[in-house]
PDB file of C-alpha atoms and ligand atoms in Angstrom:
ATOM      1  CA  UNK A 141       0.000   0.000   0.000  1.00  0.00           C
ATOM      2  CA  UNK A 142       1.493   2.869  -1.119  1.00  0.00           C
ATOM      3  CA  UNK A 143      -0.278   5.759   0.762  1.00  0.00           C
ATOM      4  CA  UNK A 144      -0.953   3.580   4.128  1.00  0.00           C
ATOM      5  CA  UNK A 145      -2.156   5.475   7.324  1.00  0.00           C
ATOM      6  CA  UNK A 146      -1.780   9.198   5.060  1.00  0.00           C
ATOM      7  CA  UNK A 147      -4.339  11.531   4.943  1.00  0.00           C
ATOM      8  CA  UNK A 148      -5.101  12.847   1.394  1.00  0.00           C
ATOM      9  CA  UNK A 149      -6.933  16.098   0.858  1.00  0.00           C
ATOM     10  CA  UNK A 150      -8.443  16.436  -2.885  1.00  0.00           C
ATOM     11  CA  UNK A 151     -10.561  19.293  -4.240  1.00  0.00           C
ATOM     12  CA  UNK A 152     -12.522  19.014  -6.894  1.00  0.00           C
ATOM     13  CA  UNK A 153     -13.429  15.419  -6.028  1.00  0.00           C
ATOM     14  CA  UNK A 154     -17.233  15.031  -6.884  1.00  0.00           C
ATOM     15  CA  UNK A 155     -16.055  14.612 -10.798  1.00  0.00           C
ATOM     16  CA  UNK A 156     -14.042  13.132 -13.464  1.00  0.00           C
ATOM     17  CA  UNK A 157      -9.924  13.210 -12.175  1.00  0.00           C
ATOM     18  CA  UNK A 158     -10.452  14.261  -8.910  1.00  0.00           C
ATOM     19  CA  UNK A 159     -13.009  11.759  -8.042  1.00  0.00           C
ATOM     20  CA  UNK A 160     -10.633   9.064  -9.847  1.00  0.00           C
ATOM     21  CA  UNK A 161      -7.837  10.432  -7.717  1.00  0.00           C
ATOM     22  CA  UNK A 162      -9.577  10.491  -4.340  1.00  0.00           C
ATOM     23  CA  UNK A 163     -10.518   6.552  -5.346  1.00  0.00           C
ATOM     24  CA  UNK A 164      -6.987   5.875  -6.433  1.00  0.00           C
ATOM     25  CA  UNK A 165      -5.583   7.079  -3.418  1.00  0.00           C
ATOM     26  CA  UNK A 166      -7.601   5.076  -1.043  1.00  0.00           C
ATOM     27  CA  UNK A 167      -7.257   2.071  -3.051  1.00  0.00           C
ATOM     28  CA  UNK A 168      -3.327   2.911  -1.734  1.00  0.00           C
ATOM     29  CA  UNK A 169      -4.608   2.876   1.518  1.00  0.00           C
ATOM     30  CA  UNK A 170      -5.044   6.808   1.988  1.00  0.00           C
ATOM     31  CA  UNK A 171      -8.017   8.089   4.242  1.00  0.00           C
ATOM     32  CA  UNK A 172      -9.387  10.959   1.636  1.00  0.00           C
ATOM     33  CA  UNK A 173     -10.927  13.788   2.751  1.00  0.00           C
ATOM     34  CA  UNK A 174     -13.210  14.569  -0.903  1.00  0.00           C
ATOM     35  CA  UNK A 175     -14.060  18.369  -1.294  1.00  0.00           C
ATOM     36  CA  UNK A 176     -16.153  19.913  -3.853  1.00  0.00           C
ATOM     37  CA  UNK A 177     -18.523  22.799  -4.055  1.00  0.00           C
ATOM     38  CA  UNK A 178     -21.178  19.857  -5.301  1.00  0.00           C
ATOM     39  CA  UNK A 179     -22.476  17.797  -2.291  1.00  0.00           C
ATOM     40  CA  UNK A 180     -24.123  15.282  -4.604  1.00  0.00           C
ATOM     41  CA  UNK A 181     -20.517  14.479  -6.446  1.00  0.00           C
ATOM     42  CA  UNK A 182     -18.612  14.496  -3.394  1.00  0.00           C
ATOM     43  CA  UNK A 183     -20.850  12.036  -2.026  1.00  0.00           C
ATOM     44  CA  UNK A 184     -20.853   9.532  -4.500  1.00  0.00           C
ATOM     45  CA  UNK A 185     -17.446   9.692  -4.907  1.00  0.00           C
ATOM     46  CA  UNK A 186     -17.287   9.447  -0.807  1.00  0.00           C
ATOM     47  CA  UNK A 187     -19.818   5.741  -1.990  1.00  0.00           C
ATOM     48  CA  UNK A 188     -17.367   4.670  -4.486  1.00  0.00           C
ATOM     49  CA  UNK A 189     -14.828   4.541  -1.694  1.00  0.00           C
ATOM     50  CA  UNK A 190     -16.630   2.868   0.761  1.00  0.00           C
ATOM     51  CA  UNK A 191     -17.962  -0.090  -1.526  1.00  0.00           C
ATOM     52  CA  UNK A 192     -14.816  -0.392  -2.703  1.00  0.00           C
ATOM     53  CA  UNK A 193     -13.847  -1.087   1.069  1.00  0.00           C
ATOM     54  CA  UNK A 194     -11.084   1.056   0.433  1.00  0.00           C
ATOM     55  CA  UNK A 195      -9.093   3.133   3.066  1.00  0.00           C
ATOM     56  CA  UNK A 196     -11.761   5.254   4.010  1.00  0.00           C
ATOM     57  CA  UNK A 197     -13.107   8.868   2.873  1.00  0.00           C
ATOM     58  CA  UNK A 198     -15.833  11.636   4.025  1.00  0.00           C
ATOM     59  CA  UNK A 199     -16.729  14.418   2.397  1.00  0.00           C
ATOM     60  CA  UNK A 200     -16.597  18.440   2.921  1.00  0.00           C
ATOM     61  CA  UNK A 201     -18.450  20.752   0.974  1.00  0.00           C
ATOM     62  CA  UNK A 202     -15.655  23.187   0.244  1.00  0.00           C
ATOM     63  CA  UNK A 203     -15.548  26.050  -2.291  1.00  0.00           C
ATOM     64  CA  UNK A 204     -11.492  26.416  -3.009  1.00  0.00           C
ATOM     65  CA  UNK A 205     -12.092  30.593  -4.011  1.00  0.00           C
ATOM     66  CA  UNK A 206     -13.126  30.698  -0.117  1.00  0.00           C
ATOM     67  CA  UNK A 207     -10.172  31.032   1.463  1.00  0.00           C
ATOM     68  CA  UNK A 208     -10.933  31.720   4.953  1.00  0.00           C
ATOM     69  CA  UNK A 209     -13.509  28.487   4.524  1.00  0.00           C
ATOM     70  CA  UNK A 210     -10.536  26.778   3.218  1.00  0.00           C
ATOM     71  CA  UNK A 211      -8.196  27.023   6.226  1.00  0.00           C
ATOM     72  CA  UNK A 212     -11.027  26.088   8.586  1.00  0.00           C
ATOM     73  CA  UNK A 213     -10.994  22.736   7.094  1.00  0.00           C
ATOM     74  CA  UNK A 214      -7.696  21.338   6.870  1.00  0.00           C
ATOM     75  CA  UNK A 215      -7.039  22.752   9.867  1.00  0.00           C
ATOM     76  CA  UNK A 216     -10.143  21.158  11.310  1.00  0.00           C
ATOM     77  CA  UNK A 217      -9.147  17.921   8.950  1.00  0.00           C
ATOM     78  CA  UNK A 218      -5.436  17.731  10.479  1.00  0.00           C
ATOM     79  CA  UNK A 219      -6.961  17.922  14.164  1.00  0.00           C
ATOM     80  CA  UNK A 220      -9.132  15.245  13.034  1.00  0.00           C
ATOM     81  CA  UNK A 221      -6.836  12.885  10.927  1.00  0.00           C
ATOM     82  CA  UNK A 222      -3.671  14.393  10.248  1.00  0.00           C
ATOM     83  CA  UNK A 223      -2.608  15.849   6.797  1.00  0.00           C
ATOM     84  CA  UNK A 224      -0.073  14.602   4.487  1.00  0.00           C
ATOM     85  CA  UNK A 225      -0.704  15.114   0.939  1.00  0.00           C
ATOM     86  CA  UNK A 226      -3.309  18.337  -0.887  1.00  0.00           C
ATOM     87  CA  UNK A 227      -4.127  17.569  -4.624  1.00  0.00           C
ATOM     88  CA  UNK A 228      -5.804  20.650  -5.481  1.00  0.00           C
ATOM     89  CA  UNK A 229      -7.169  19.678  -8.292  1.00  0.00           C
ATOM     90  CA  UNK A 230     -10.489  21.585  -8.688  1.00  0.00           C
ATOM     91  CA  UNK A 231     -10.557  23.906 -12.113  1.00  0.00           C
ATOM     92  CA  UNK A 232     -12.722  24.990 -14.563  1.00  0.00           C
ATOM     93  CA  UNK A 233     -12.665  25.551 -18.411  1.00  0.00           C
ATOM     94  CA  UNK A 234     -14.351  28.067 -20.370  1.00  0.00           C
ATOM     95  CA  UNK A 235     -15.683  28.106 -23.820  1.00  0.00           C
ATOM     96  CA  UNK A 236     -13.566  28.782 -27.095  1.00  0.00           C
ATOM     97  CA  UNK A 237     -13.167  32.251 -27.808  1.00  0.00           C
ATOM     98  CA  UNK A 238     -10.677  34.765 -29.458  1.00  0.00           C
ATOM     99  CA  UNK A 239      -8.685  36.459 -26.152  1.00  0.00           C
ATOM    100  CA  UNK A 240     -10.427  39.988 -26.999  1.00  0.00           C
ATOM    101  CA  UNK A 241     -13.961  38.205 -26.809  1.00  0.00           C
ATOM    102  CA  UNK A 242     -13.412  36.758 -23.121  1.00  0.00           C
ATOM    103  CA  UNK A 243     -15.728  38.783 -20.662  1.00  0.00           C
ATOM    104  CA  UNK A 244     -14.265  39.746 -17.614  1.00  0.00           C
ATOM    105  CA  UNK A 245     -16.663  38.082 -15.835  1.00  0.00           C
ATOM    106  CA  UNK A 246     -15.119  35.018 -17.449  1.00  0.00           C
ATOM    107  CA  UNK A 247     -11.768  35.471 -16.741  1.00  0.00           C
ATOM    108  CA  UNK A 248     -12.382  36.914 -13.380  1.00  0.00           C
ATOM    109  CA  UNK A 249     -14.102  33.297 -12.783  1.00  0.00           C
ATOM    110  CA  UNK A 250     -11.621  31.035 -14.385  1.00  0.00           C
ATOM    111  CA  UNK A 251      -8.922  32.689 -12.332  1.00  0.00           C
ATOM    112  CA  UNK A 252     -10.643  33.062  -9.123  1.00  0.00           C
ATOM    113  CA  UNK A 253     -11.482  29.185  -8.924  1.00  0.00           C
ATOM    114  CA  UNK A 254      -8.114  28.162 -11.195  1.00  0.00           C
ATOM    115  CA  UNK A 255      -5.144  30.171  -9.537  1.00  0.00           C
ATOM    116  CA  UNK A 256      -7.020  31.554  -6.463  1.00  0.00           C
ATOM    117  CA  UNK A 257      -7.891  28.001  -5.412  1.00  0.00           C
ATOM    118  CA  UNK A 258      -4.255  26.517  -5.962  1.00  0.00           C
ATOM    119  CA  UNK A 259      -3.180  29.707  -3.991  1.00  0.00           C
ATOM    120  CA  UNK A 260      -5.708  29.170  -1.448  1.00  0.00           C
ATOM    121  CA  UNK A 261      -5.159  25.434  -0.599  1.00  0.00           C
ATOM    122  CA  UNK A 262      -1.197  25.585  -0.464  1.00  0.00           C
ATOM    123  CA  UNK A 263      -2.036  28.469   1.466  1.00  0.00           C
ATOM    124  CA  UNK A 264      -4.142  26.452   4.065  1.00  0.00           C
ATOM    125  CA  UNK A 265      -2.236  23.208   3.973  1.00  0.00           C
ATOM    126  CA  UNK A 266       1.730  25.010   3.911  1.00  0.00           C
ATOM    127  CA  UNK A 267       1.822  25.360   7.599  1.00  0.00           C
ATOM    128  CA  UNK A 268       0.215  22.205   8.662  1.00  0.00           C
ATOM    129  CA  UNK A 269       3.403  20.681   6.168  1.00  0.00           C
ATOM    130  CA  UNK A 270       5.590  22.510   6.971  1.00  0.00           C
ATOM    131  CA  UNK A 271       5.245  22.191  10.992  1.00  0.00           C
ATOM    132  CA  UNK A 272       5.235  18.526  10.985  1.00  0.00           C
ATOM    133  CA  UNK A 273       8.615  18.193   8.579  1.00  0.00           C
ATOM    134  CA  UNK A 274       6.925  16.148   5.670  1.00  0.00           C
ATOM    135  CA  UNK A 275       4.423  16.011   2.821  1.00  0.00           C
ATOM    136  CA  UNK A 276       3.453  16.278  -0.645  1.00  0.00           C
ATOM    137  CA  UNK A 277       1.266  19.275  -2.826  1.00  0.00           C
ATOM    138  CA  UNK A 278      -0.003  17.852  -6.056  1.00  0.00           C
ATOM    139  CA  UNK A 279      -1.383  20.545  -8.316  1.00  0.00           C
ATOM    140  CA  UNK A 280      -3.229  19.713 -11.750  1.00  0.00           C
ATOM    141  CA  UNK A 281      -2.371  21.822 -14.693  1.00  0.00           C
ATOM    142  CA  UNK A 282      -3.202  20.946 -17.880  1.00  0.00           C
ATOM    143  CA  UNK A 283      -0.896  21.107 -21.114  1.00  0.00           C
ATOM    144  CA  UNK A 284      -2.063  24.332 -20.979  1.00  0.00           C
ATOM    145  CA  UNK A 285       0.622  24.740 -18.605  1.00  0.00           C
ATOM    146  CA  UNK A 286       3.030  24.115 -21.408  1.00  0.00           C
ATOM    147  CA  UNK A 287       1.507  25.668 -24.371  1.00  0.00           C
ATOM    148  CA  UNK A 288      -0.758  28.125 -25.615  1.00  0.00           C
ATOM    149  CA  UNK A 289      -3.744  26.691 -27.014  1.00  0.00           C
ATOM    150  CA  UNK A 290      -5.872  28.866 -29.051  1.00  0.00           C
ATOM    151  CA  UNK A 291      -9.069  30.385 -27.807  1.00  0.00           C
ATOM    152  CA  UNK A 292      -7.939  29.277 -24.589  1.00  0.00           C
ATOM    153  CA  UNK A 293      -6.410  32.484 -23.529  1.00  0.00           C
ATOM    154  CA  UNK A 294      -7.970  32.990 -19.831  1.00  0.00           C
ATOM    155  CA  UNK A 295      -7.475  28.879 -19.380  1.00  0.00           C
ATOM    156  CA  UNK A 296      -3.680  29.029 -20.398  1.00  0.00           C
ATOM    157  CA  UNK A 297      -3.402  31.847 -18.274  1.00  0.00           C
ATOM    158  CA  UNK A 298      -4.523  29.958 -15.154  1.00  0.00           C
ATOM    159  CA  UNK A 299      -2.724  27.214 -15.438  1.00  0.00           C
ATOM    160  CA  UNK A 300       0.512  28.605 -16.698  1.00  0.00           C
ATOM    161  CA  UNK A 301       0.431  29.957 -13.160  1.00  0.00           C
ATOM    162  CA  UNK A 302      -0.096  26.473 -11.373  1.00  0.00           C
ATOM    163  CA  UNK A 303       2.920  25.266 -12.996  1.00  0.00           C
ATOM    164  CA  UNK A 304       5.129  28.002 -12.150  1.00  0.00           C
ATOM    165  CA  UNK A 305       3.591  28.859  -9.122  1.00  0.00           C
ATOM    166  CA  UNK A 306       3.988  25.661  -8.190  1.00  0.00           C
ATOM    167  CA  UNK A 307       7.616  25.483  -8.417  1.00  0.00           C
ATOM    168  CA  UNK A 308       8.175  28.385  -6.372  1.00  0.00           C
ATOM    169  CA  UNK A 309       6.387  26.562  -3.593  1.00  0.00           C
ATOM    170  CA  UNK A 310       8.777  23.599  -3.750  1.00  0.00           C
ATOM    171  CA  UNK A 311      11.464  25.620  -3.853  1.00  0.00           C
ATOM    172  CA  UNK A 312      10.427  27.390  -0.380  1.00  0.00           C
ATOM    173  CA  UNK A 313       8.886  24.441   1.196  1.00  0.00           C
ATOM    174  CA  UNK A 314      11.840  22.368   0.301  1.00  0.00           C
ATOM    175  CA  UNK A 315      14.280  22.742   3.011  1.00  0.00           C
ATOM    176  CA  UNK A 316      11.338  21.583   5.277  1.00  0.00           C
ATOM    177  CA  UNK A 317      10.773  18.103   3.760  1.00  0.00           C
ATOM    178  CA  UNK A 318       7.512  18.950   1.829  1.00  0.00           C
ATOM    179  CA  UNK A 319       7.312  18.515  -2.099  1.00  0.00           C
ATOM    180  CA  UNK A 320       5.432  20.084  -4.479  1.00  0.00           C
ATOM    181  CA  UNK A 321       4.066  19.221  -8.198  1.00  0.00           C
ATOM    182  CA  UNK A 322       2.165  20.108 -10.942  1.00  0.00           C
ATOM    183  CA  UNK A 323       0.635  17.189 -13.256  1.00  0.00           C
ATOM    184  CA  UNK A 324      -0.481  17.973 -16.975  1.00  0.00           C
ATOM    185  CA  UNK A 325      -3.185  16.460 -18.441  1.00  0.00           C
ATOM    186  CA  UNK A 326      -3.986  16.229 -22.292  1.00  0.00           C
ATOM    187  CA  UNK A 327      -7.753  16.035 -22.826  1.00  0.00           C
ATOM    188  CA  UNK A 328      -9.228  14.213 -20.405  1.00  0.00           C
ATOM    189  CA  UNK A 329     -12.686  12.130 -20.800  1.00  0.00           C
ATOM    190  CA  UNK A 330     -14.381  13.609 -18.009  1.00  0.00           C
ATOM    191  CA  UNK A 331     -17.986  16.196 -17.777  1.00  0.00           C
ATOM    192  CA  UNK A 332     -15.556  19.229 -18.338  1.00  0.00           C
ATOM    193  CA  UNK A 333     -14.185  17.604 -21.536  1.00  0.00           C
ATOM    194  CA  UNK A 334     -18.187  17.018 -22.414  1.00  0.00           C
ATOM    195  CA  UNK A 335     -18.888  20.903 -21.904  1.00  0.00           C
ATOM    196  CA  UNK A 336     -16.049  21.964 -24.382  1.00  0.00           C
ATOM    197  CA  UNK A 337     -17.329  19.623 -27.189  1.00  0.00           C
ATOM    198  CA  UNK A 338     -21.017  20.611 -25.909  1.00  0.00           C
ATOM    199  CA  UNK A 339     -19.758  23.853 -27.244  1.00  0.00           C
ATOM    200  CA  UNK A 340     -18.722  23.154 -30.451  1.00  0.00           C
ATOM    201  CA  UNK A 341     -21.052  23.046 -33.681  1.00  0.00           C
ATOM    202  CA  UNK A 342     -20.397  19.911 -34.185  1.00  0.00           C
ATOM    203  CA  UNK A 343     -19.410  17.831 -30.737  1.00  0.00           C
ATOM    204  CA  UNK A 344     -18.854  14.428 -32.384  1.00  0.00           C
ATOM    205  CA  UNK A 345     -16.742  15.935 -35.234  1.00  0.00           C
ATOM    206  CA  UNK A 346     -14.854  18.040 -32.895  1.00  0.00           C
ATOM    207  CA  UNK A 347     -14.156  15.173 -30.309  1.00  0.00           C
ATOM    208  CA  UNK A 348     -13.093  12.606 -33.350  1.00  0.00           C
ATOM    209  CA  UNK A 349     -10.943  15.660 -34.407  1.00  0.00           C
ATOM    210  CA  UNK A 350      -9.235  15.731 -31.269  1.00  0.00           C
ATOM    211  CA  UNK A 351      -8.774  12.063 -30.835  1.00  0.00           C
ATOM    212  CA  UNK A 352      -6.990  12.183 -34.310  1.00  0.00           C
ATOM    213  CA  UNK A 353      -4.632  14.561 -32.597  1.00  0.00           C
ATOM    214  CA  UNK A 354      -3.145  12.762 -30.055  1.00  0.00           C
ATOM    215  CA  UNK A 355      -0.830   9.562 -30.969  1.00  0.00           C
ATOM    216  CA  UNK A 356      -2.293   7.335 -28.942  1.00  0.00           C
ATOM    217  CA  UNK A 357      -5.665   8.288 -31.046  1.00  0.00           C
ATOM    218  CA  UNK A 358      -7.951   9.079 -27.865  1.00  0.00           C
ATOM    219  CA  UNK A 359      -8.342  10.773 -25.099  1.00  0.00           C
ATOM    220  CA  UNK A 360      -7.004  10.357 -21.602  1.00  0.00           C
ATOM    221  CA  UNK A 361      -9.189   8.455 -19.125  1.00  0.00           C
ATOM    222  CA  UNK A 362      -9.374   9.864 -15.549  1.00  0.00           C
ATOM    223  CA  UNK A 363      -7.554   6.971 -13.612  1.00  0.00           C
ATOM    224  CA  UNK A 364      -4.514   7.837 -15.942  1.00  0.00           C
ATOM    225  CA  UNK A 365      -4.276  11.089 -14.556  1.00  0.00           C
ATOM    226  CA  UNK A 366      -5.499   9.731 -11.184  1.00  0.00           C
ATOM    227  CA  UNK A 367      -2.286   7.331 -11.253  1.00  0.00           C
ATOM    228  CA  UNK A 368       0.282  10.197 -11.817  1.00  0.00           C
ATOM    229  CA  UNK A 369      -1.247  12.242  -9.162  1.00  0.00           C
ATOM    230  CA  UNK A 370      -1.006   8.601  -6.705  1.00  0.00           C
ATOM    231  CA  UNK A 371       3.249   8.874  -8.017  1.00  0.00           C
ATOM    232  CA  UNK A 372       3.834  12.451  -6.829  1.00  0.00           C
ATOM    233  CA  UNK A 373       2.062  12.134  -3.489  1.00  0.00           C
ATOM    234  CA  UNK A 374       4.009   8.652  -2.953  1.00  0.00           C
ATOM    235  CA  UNK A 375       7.153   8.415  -1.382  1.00  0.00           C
ATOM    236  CA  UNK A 376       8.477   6.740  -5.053  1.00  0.00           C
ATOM    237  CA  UNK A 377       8.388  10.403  -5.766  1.00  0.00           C
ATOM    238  CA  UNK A 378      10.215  11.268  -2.861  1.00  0.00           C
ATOM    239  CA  UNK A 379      13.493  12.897  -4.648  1.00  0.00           C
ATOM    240  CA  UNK A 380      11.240  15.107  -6.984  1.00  0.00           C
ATOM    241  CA  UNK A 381      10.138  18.224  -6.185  1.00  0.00           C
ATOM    242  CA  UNK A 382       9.306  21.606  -8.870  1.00  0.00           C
ATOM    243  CA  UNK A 383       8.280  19.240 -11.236  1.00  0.00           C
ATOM    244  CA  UNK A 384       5.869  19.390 -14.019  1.00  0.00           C
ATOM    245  CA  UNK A 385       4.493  15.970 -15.211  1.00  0.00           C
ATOM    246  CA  UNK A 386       2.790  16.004 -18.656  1.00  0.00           C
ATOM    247  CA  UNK A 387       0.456  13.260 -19.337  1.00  0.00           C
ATOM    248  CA  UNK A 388      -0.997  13.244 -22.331  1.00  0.00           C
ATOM    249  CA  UNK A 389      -0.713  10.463 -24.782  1.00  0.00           C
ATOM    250  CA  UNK A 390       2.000  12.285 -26.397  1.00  0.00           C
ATOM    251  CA  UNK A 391       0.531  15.369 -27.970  1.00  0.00           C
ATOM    252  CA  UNK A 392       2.534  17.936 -26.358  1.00  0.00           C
ATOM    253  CA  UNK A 393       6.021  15.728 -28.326  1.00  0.00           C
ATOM    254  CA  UNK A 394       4.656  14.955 -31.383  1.00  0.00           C
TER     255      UNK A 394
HETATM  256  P1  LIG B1313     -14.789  18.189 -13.905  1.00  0.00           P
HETATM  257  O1  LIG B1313     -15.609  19.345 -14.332  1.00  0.00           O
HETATM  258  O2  LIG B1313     -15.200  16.819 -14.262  1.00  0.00           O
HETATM  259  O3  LIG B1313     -14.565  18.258 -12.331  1.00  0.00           O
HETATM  260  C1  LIG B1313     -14.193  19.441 -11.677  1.00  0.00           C
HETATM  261  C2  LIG B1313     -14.764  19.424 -10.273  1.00  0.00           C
HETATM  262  O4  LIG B1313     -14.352  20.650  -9.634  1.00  0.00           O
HETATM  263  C3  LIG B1313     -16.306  19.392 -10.240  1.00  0.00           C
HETATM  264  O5  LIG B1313     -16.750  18.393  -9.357  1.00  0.00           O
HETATM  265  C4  LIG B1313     -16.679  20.783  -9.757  1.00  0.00           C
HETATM  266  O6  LIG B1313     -17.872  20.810  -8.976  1.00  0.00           O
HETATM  267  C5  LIG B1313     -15.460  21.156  -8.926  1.00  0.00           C
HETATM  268  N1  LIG B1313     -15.339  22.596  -8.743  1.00  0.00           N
HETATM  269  C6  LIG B1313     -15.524  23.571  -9.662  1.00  0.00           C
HETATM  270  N2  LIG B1313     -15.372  24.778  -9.098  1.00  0.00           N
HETATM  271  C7  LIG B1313     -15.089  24.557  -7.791  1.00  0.00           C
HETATM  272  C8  LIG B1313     -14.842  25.397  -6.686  1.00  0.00           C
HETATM  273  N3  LIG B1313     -14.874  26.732  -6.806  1.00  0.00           N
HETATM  274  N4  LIG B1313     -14.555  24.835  -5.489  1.00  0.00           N
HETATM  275  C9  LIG B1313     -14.550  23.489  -5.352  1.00  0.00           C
HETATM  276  N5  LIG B1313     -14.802  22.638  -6.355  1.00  0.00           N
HETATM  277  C10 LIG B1313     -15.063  23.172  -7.555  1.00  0.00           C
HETATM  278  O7  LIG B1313     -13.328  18.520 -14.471  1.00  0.00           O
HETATM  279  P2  LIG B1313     -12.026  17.601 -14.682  1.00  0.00           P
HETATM  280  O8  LIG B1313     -11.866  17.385 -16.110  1.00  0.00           O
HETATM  281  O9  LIG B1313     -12.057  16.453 -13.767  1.00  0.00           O
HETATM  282  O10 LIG B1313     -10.900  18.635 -14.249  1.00  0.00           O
HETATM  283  C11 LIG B1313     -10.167  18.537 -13.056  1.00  0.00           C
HETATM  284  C12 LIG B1313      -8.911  19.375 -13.187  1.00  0.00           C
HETATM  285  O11 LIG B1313      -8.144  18.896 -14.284  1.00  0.00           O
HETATM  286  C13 LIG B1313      -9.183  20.855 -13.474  1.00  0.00           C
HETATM  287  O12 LIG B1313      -8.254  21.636 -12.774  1.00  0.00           O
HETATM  288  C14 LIG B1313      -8.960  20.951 -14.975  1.00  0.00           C
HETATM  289  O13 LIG B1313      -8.596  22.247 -15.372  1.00  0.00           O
HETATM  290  C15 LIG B1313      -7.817  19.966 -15.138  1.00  0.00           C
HETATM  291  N6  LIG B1313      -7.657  19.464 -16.492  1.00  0.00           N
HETATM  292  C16 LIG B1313      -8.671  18.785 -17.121  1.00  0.00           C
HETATM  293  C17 LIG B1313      -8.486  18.334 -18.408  1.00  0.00           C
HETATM  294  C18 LIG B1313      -9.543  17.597 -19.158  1.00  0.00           C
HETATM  295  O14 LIG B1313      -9.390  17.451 -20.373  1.00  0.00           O
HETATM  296  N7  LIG B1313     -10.583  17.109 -18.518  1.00  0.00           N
HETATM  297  C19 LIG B1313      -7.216  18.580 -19.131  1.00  0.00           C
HETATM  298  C20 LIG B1313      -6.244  19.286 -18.376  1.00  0.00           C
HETATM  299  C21 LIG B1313      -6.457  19.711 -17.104  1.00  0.00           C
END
């Protein structure tokens, strides 16, 4: 078991990776506390766990832009069980538009819950780390860490952050034993991937379009991203820190 007797904190969890990382991780042996803004998500995903009779789970409603309501609960979560890894991992898209077309109210959104979020959750979980000497902060990117994708201005934005952000963190949290990563998805079957092809003319064009893209020909499942996020908060990870891991059936090197 490689996450036996940790505590792993994931936002985001009521959907596609973070639900599949909050499984993954108990499946290691992790207790998972599963946060999301949606109670019905979180709590199915908080099922999955227990009929899986997995390492156990229970669920906070948590909003990550909140980030007084943030600190209440891992603090409350590391009286409770301890703390040893945060995956923040909640995020949203928005649809494809030229950069001049983006409303403010859009990018205001996609930043407040996409870089305020990551902000706020290292925020609340850094001193709980830090204190005890050890633990791991996995962050979820997106290629869009890595390259510019068209009509994906505010997105890229966001999550060009989370990667560099992210090293910063391990370098300051570093010479107290904690690590910190970023993990970058390709396109990823999950209900945000639905949205953006939801939003296209054509949704089964543009998804086969995007399939034929990638050299693998298809699209990421969620327990692929799941498993990379289970590496960086294990101690087979333990000598890499500042690190951005791109996962994405090769379409970032082809
Ligand atoms: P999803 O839409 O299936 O799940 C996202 C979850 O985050 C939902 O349960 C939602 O309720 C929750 N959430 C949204 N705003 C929140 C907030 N303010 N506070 C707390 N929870 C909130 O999305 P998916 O695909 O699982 O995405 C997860 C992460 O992976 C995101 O950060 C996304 O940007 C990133 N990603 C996804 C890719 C994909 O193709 N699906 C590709 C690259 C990165």
């Amino acid at each position: 078991m490689r996450l036996e007797d940790d505590t792993v904190f994931v936002t985001g969890a009521g959907s596609g990776i973070g639900r599949a990382a909050a499984k993954r991780c108990a499946s290691e042996g992790a207790y998972v506390v599963v946060t999301d803004v949606d109670e019905d998500g979180g709590e199915e995903t908080v099922a999955h766990i227990e009929d899986a009779d997995a390492g156990g789970a229970e669920f906070r409603k948590l909003d990550v832009t909140d980030g007084d309501a943030f600190d209440e609960v891992v603090l409350d979560v590391a009286e409770d069980h301890g703390l040893d890894v945060m995956v923040n991992n909640a995020g949203v898209g928005h649809p494809p538009e030229s950069m001049e077309d983006v409303a403010d109210s859009m990018f205001e959104f996609v930043l407040d819950v996409n870089v305020k979020g990551v902000w706020n959750g290292c925020g609340a979980a850094l001193p709980v780390l830090k204190e005890q000497g050890h633990g791991a902060i996995v962050n979820v990117g997106s290629l869009a860490s890595i390259l510019g994708l068209p009509k994906q201005a505010a997105y890229s934005l966001s999550k060009g952050a989370v990667l560099n952000f992210t090293r910063a963190i391990a370098a300051e949290a570093g010479p107290y034993g904690v690590r910190a990563n970023t993990v970058c998805p390709g396109f990823t079957d999950t209900p945000l991937a639905e949205k953006f092809f939801a939003g296209q003319d054509d949704p089964a064009a543009a998804r086969e379009k995007m399939e034929a893209e990638y050299p693998l020909k298809r699209l990421g499942e969620p327990e692929e991203i799941a498993d990379a996020i289970l590496f960086l908060a294990s101690d087979e990870a333990s000598w890499i820190t500042g690190h951005g891991l791109v996962v994405d059936g090769g379409f970032s090197t082809s």
